[in-house]
């Protein structure tokens, strides 16, 4: 299929309408067959549950053109499972895993002309999401829902591409103890909007949130998990019940252990020990890994030895290996790559 006439190399991380999106409706206790549609507008009642009580969750994954020209997605089964966990926590009906995977296949195939070519640095971002759609005025779950997937070609998440970031320790929390930090609920991201705008106005790229219970342990940023590398090349990631289980982070830990032969550890990471690490990175679907050059803790600067010019050596190896798997340059573990046919 001939690709769209898009300047792939200069795409930012923004929304561009594509030809098709997928939609399925839940009513009277069941999901309908679902279909592709060319209509990018969502029409709902003014009292819809999502508008009144934020009953919505979403996912994020990407489609890639591999080195040999195939179109693939990366571990979409884990996105389906995480969406199920989010739906259960928000009292929403589960969209079945096999139907999720079929919907992903359909919408990517229908928009194949928007999947950026190999080597362009761009990808096709998929946003599956669910929301309560019928009128709800009392505080209770909706009874009707929509499951939809939109797709859009995107460039790097952070402006300037892969360049070390300056982040700050936040005074605010992104999640409550025993709350919804471990699921991908829209309300979690609404909680972070004030803070990310303030961070940008103060000259920082992101916020690092501490554990909401004691505010002494590192958790994650508003949109990514965090990894650290020790001076003896051990890869460490924070562990907490209120951290979203990033698919990219889990994949990186497997890459570190099985491809690079590094020791890995998931454990609570105290803010007091961060200055002892050699490298730091933010990881997620959108950015894969964005290196952190400096963390600012209320005026105290924690500068990592890797510096502000480029990724540290271990972070770079992790990035190169995972993107190599995604782009088909390296052999993937079984089940990680799903080809769109």
PDB file of N, CA and C in Angstrom, residues 19 37 49 79 88 141 220 235 277 282 295:
ATOM      1  N   UNK A  19      -7.705   7.576   8.527  1.00  0.00           N
ATOM      2  CA  UNK A  19      -8.912   7.232   7.763  1.00  0.00           C
ATOM      3  C   UNK A  19      -9.953   6.479   8.582  1.00  0.00           C
ATOM      4  N   UNK A  37     -14.980   2.761  11.479  1.00  0.00           N
ATOM      5  CA  UNK A  37     -15.753   3.913  11.023  1.00  0.00           C
ATOM      6  C   UNK A  37     -14.814   5.022  10.571  1.00  0.00           C
ATOM      7  N   UNK A  49     -21.802   9.251  31.740  1.00  0.00           N
ATOM      8  CA  UNK A  49     -21.013   8.930  32.930  1.00  0.00           C
ATOM      9  C   UNK A  49     -19.584   9.426  32.856  1.00  0.00           C
ATOM     10  N   UNK A  79      -1.345  -5.059  26.738  1.00  0.00           N
ATOM     11  CA  UNK A  79      -2.254  -3.906  26.780  1.00  0.00           C
ATOM     12  C   UNK A  79      -3.681  -4.362  27.032  1.00  0.00           C
ATOM     13  N   UNK A  88     -11.961  -3.458  35.450  1.00  0.00           N
ATOM     14  CA  UNK A  88     -12.476  -4.094  36.666  1.00  0.00           C
ATOM     15  C   UNK A  88     -12.430  -3.121  37.841  1.00  0.00           C
ATOM     16  N   UNK A 141     -21.822   3.541  38.577  1.00  0.00           N
ATOM     17  CA  UNK A 141     -21.291   3.218  37.257  1.00  0.00           C
ATOM     18  C   UNK A 141     -22.347   3.396  36.172  1.00  0.00           C
ATOM     19  N   UNK A 220       7.035   7.214  40.048  1.00  0.00           N
ATOM     20  CA  UNK A 220       7.113   7.381  38.601  1.00  0.00           C
ATOM     21  C   UNK A 220       6.867   8.834  38.245  1.00  0.00           C
ATOM     22  N   UNK A 235      20.519  -2.886  36.853  1.00  0.00           N
ATOM     23  CA  UNK A 235      19.347  -2.107  36.446  1.00  0.00           C
ATOM     24  C   UNK A 235      18.262  -2.270  37.507  1.00  0.00           C
ATOM     25  N   UNK A 277      23.272   6.611  42.054  1.00  0.00           N
ATOM     26  CA  UNK A 277      23.115   5.911  40.788  1.00  0.00           C
ATOM     27  C   UNK A 277      23.928   6.578  39.683  1.00  0.00           C
ATOM     28  N   UNK A 282      13.460   7.582  31.875  1.00  0.00           N
ATOM     29  CA  UNK A 282      12.008   7.469  31.931  1.00  0.00           C
ATOM     30  C   UNK A 282      11.578   6.560  30.796  1.00  0.00           C
ATOM     31  N   UNK A 295      18.137  15.497  38.311  1.00  0.00           N
ATOM     32  CA  UNK A 295      16.942  15.576  39.140  1.00  0.00           C
ATOM     33  C   UNK A 295      17.143  16.713  40.138  1.00  0.00           C
TER      34      UNK A 295
END
